[in-house]
Amino acid sequence: MPSTPDISHVAGLLSDPSRSAMLISLLDGRPQTATELAQRAKITPQTASLHLSKLVSGHLISKEVQGKYHYFRLTDPNVAHAIESLIAISPPSKIYSLREADEDNALRKARTCYDHLAGRLGINLAESIVRKGYIDISNENYRVTDDGKEFFSDFGIDFVKLKRRRRKFIHPCLDWSERTPHIGGALGAALLDRITELGWIDKKASQRAVRVTELGKEGFRNHFELSVD
DNA sequence: ATCAGAGGTATAGGGCCTCT
DNA sequence: AGAGGCCCTATACCTCTGAT
């Protein structure tokens, strides 16, 4: 008889507010030190260090030592996907200041979800791609059409190389702020890489929120018929 | 090459809180 | 009351950098 997966261990690791705050901070895919994560979770570095060691032993995050710095990151996109899904079914956190409200608005507008684009921009981009017939939705799954293959190749994405990767090629990733899926998987990551490379978005070093540049506004309009304010 | 200082992380011990 | 978990402070350890 197949054994039942034990989700209680992972759920236990996620159940602490400090640990979940650090995991959410790691959602942008950027490696961060224990001290940075401690600031995010509003705890001391020593406490953060303890929590991080538990998350490492639970295989939710991995650690890379570079000199005196210890960089932590999510182990793989599946962890990010799981956290985003939990955020989608969680009640919104209370906002106490104008700064928090601004950050929340910026995140809802456009942000990275581990290694792909999310927020209203991510949703609108996915909807535009579907509308143009580059991606087909069947049984709530994404499939790239022949037109899509041609379009993504023209857009500068190496489709063949992407297909060879062991990672899931494309999947709908539920957006916690919009409750609508955006494009996840290897193609979602490649899209974000290409958009960043083209200078369409500006990723701030310490934030998940991204800003669309003037070049990006033009690019999204010309390639995806998207008007970004 | 060696040493001291600074920055960052890990660990130990204790207080506090919650649950049973 | 006891157990368990979280967070804090104090301290030790590691690594890097700059001065000598």
CSV table of N, CA, C and O in Angstrom, one decimal, chain A residues 155 194-202 211-224 226 228:
chain,number,residue,atom,x,y,z
A,155,PHE,N,10.2,36.3,-29.9
A,155,PHE,CA,10.3,37.2,-28.7
A,155,PHE,C,11.7,37.0,-28.1
A,155,PHE,O,12.1,37.8,-27.2
A,194,ARG,N,13.4,37.4,-20.0
A,194,ARG,CA,13.4,38.2,-21.3
A,194,ARG,C,13.0,39.6,-21.1
A,194,ARG,O,13.6,40.5,-21.6
A,195,ILE,N,11.9,39.8,-20.3
A,195,ILE,CA,11.3,41.1,-20.1
A,195,ILE,C,12.3,41.9,-19.3
A,195,ILE,O,12.5,43.1,-19.6
A,196,THR,N,13.0,41.3,-18.4
A,196,THR,CA,14.0,42.0,-17.6
A,196,THR,C,15.2,42.4,-18.5
A,196,THR,O,15.7,43.5,-18.4
A,197,GLU,N,15.6,41.4,-19.3
A,197,GLU,CA,16.7,41.7,-20.2
A,197,GLU,C,16.4,42.8,-21.2
A,197,GLU,O,17.3,43.6,-21.5
A,198,LEU,N,15.1,42.9,-21.6
A,198,LEU,CA,14.8,44.0,-22.5
A,198,LEU,C,14.6,45.4,-21.8
A,198,LEU,O,14.4,46.4,-22.5
A,199,GLY,N,14.7,45.3,-20.5
A,199,GLY,CA,14.6,46.6,-19.8
A,199,GLY,C,13.2,47.1,-19.6
A,199,GLY,O,13.0,48.3,-19.4
A,200,TRP,N,12.2,46.2,-19.7
A,200,TRP,CA,10.8,46.6,-19.6
A,200,TRP,C,10.4,46.8,-18.2
A,200,TRP,O,9.4,47.5,-17.9
A,201,ILE,N,11.1,46.1,-17.3
A,201,ILE,CA,10.7,46.3,-15.8
A,201,ILE,C,12.0,46.6,-15.1
A,201,ILE,O,13.1,46.3,-15.5
A,202,ASP,N,11.7,47.2,-13.9
A,202,ASP,CA,12.8,47.6,-13.0
A,202,ASP,C,12.6,46.9,-11.7
A,202,ASP,O,11.6,47.1,-11.0
A,211,ARG,N,8.6,47.7,-11.2
A,211,ARG,CA,8.0,48.8,-11.8
A,211,ARG,C,8.2,48.7,-13.3
A,211,ARG,O,9.3,48.3,-13.8
A,212,VAL,N,7.2,49.0,-14.1
A,212,VAL,CA,7.3,49.0,-15.6
A,212,VAL,C,7.9,50.3,-16.0
A,212,VAL,O,7.5,51.4,-15.7
A,213,THR,N,9.0,50.2,-16.9
A,213,THR,CA,9.7,51.3,-17.4
A,213,THR,C,8.9,51.9,-18.6
A,213,THR,O,8.0,51.3,-19.1
A,214,GLU,N,9.4,53.1,-19.0
A,214,GLU,CA,8.7,53.7,-20.2
A,214,GLU,C,8.9,52.7,-21.4
A,214,GLU,O,8.0,52.6,-22.3
A,215,LEU,N,10.1,52.1,-21.5
A,215,LEU,CA,10.4,51.1,-22.5
A,215,LEU,C,9.4,50.0,-22.5
A,215,LEU,O,8.9,49.4,-23.5
A,216,GLY,N,9.1,49.6,-21.2
A,216,GLY,CA,8.2,48.4,-21.0
A,216,GLY,C,6.8,48.8,-21.4
A,216,GLY,O,6.1,47.9,-22.0
A,217,LYS,N,6.4,50.0,-21.1
A,217,LYS,CA,5.0,50.4,-21.5
A,217,LYS,C,4.8,50.3,-23.0
A,217,LYS,O,3.8,49.8,-23.4
A,218,GLU,N,5.9,50.7,-23.7
A,218,GLU,CA,5.8,50.6,-25.2
A,218,GLU,C,5.9,49.1,-25.6
A,218,GLU,O,5.1,48.7,-26.5
A,219,GLY,N,6.7,48.4,-25.0
A,219,GLY,CA,6.9,47.0,-25.3
A,219,GLY,C,5.6,46.1,-25.1
A,219,GLY,O,5.2,45.4,-25.9
A,220,PHE,N,5.1,46.3,-23.9
A,220,PHE,CA,3.8,45.6,-23.6
A,220,PHE,C,2.7,46.0,-24.5
A,220,PHE,O,1.9,45.1,-24.9
A,221,ARG,N,2.7,47.3,-24.9
A,221,ARG,CA,1.6,47.7,-25.9
A,221,ARG,C,1.8,47.1,-27.2
A,221,ARG,O,0.9,46.6,-27.8
A,222,ASN,N,3.1,47.1,-27.7
A,222,ASN,CA,3.3,46.7,-29.1
A,222,ASN,C,3.3,45.1,-29.2
A,222,ASN,O,2.8,44.6,-30.2
A,223,HIS,N,3.8,44.4,-28.2
A,223,HIS,CA,3.9,43.0,-28.3
A,223,HIS,C,2.6,42.2,-27.8
A,223,HIS,O,2.3,41.2,-28.2
A,224,PHE,N,2.0,42.8,-26.8
A,224,PHE,CA,0.9,42.1,-26.1
A,224,PHE,C,-0.4,42.9,-26.0
A,224,PHE,O,-1.4,42.5,-25.4
A,226,LEU,N,-1.1,45.5,-24.4
A,226,LEU,CA,-1.4,45.8,-23.0
A,226,LEU,C,-1.0,47.2,-22.7
A,226,LEU,O,0.1,47.7,-23.0
A,228,VAL,N,-0.2,49.7,-19.9
A,228,VAL,CA,0.2,49.7,-18.4
A,228,VAL,C,0.3,51.1,-18.0
A,228,VAL,O,0.9,52.0,-18.6
